[in-house]
Backbone as ProteinMPNN parsed JSONL, in Angstrom:
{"seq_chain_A": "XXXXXXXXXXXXXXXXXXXXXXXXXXXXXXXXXXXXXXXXXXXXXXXXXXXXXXXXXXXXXXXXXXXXXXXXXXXXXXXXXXXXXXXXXXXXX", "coords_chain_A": {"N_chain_A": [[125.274, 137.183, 95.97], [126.847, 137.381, 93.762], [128.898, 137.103, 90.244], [131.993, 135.433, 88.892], [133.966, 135.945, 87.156], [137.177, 134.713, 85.746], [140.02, 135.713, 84.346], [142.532, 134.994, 82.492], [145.877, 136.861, 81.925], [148.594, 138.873, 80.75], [152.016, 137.259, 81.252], [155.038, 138.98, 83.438], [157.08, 139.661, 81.395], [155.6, 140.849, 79.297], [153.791, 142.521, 80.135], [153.691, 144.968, 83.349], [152.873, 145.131, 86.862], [151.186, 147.613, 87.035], [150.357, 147.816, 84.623], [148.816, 145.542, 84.136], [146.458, 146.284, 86.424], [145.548, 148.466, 84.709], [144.789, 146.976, 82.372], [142.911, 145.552, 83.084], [140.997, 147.18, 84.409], [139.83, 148.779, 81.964], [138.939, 146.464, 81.077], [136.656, 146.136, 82.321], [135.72, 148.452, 82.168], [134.551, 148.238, 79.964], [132.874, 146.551, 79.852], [130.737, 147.67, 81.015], [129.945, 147.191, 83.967], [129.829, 148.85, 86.08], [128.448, 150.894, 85.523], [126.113, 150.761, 84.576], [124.892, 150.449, 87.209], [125.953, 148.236, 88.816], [127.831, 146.383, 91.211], [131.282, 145.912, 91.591], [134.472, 143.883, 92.047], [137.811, 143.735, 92.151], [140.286, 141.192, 91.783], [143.566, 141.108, 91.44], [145.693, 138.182, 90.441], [148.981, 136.964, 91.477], [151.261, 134.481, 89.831], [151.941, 131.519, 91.333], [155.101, 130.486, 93.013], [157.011, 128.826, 90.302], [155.368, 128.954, 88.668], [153.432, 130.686, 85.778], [151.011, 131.588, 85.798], [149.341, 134.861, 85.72], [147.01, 136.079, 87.058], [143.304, 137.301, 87.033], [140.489, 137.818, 88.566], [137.37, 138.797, 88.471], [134.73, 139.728, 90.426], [131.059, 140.491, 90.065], [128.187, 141.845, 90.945], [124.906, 140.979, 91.091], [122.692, 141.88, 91.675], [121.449, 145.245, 91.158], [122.91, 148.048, 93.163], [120.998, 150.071, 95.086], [120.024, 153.142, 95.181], [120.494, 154.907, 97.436], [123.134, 153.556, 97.586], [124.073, 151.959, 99.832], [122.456, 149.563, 99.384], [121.223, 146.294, 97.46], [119.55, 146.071, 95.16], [117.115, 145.217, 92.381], [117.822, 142.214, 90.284], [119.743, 142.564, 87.927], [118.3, 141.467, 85.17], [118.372, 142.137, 82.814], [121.236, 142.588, 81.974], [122.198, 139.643, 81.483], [123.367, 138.871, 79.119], [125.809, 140.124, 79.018], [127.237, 138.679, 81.076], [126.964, 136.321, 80.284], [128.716, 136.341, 77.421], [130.931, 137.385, 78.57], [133.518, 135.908, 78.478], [133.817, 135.851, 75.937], [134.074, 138.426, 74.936], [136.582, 139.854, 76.881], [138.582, 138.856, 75.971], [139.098, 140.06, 73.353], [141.297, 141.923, 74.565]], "CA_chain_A": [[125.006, 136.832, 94.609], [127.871, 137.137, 92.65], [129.127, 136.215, 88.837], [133.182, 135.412, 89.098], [134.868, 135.729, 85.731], [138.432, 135.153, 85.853], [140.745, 136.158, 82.661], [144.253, 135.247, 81.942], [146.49, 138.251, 82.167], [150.285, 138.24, 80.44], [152.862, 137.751, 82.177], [156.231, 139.764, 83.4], [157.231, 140.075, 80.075], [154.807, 141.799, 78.509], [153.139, 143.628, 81.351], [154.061, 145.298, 84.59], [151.374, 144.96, 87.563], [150.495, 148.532, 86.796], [149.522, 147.573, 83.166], [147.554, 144.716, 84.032], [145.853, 146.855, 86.663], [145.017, 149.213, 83.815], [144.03, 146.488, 81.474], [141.211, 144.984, 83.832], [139.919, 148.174, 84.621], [139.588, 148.97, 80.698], [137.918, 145.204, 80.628], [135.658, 146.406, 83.431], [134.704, 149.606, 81.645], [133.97, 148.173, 78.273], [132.0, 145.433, 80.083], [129.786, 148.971, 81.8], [128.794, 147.214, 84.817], [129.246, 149.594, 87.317], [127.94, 152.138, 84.809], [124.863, 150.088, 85.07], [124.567, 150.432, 89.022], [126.63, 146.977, 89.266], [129.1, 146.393, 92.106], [132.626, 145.036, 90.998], [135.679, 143.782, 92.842], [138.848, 143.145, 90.722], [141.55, 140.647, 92.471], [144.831, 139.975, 90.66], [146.428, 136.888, 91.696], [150.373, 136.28, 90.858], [151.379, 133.4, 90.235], [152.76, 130.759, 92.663], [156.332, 129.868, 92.301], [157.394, 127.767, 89.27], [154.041, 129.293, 87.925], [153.505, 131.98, 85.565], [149.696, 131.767, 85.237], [148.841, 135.916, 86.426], [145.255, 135.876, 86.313], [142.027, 138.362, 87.824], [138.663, 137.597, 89.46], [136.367, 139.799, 88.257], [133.499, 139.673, 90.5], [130.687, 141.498, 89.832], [126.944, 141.483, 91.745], [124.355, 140.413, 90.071], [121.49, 142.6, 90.987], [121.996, 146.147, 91.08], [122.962, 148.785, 93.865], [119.725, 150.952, 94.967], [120.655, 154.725, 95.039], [121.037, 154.954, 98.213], [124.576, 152.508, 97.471], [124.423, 150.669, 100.646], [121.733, 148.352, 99.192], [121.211, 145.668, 96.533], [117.755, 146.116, 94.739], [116.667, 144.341, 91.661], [118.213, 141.559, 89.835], [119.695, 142.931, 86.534], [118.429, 140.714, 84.352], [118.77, 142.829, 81.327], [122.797, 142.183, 81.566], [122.33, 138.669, 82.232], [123.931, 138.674, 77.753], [127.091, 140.622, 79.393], [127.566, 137.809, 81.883], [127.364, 135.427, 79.417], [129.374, 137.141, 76.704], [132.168, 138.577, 79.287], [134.648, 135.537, 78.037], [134.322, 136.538, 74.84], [134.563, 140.065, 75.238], [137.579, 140.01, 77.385], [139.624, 137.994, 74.524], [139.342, 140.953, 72.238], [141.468, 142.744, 74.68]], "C_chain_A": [[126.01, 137.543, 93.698], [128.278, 136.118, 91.26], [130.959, 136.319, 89.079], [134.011, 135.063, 88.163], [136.293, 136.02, 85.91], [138.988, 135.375, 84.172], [142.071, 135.908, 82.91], [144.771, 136.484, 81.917], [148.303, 138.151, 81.83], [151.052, 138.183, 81.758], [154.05, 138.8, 82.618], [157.176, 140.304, 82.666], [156.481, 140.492, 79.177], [154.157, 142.938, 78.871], [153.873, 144.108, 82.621], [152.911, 144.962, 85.383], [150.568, 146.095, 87.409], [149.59, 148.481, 85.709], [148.657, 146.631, 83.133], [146.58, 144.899, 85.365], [145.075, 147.562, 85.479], [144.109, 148.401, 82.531], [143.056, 145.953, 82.068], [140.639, 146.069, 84.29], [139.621, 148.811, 82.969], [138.66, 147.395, 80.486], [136.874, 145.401, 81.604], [134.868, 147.869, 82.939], [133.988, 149.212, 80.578], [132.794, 147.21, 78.99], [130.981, 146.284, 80.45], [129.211, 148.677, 82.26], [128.405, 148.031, 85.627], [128.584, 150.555, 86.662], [126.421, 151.964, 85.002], [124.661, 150.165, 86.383], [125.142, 149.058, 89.572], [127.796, 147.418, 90.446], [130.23, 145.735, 91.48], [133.935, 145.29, 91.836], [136.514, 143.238, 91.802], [140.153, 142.567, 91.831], [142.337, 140.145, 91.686], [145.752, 139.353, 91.429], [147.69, 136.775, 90.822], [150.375, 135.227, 91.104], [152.378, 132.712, 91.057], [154.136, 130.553, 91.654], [156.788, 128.483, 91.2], [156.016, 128.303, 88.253], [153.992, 130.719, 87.114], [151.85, 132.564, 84.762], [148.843, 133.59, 86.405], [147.714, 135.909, 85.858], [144.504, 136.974, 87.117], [140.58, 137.63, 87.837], [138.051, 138.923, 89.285], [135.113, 139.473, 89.056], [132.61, 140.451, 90.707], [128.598, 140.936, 90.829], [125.514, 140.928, 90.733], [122.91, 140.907, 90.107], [122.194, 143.937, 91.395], [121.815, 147.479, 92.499], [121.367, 149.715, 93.932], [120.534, 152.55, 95.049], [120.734, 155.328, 96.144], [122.882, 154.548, 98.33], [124.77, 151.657, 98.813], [123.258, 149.266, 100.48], [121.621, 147.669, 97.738], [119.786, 145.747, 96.141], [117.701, 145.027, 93.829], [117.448, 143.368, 90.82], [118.249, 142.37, 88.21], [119.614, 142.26, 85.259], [118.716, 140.762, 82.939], [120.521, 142.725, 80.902], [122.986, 141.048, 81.569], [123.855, 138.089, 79.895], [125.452, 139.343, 77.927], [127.901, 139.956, 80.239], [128.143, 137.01, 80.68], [128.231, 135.156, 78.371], [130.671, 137.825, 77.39], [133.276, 137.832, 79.003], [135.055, 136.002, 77.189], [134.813, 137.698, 74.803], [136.041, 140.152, 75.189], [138.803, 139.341, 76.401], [140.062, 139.031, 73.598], [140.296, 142.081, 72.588], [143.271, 142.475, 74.338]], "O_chain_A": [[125.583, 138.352, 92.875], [128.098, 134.905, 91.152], [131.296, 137.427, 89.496], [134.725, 134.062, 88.216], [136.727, 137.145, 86.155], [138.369, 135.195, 83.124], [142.717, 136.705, 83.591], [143.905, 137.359, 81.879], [149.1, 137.509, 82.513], [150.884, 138.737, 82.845], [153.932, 139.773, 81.872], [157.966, 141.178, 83.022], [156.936, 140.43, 78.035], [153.968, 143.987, 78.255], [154.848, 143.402, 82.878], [151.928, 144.517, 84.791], [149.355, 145.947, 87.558], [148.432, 148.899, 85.691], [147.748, 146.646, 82.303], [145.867, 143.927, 85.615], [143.914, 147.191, 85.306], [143.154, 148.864, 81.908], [142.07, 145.874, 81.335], [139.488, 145.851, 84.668], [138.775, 149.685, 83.158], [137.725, 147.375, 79.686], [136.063, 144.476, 81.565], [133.743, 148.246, 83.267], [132.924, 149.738, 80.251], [131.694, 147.279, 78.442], [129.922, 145.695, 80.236], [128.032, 148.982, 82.083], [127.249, 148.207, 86.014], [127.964, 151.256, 87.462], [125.659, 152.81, 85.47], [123.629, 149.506, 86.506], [124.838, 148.736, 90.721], [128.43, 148.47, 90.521], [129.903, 144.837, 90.704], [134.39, 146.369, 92.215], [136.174, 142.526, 90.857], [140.826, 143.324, 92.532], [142.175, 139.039, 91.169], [146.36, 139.625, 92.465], [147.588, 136.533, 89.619], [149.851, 134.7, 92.085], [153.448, 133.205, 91.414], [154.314, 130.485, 90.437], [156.808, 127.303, 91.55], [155.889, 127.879, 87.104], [154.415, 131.75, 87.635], [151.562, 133.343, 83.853], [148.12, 133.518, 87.398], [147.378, 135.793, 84.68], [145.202, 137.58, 87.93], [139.918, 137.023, 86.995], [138.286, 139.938, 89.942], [134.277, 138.874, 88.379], [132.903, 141.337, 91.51], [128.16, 139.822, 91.115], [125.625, 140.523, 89.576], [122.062, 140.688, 89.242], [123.319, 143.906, 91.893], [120.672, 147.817, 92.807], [120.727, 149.958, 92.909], [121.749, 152.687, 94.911], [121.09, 156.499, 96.018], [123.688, 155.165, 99.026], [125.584, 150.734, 98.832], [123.213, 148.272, 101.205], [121.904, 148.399, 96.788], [118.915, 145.438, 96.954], [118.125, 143.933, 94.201], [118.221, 144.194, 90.336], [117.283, 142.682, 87.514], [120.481, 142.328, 84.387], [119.115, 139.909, 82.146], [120.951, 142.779, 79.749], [124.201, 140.878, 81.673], [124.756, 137.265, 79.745], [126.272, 139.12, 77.037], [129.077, 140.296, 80.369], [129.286, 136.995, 80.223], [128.61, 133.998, 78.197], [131.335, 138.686, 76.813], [134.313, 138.489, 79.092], [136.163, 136.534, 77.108], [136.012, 137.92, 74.632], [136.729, 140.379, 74.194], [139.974, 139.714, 76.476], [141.179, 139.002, 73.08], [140.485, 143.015, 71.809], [144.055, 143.424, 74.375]]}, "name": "protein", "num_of_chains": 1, "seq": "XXXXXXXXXXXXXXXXXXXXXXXXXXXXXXXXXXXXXXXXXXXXXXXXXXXXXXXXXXXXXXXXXXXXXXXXXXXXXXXXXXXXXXXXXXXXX"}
């Protein structure tokens, strides 16, 4: 159970891959899932040749780690307005 928000991300002229590392983990803090006990994987994809669409897969779990961390417990439904809201968000960055 995963949510899979991708985001646009500049390209080679504006960013390095380090900087748009750094800017999806700044769109991953402000979003405070894992802060919340969320899981999150961040994949940036270059683009294919002739292409210059660099983009990221944010995916994030959708109920929340138990405190142990090798298990998924309850459905966080209380973020379900951070899901929904994570296009916007991420625009402002």
């Amino acid at each position: 159970m995963l949510k899979d928000i991708v985001i646009a991300l500049p390209d080679e002229k504006e960013l390095n891959l380090e900087h748009r590392i750094e800017l999806t983990h700044q769109i991953v803090d402000a979003m405070e899932w894992v802060q919340n006990g969320l899981g999150v994987q961040i994949d940036i994809h270059k683009p294919q040749i002739g292409d210059k669409n660099w983009h990221v897969h944010i995916l994030v779990t959708t109920r929340r780690f138990k405190e142990n961390g090798e298990e998924l417990g309850d459905k966080a439904v209380d973020l379900e307005a951070k899901f929904n809201n994570s296009k916007r968000s991420a625009a402002y960055y």
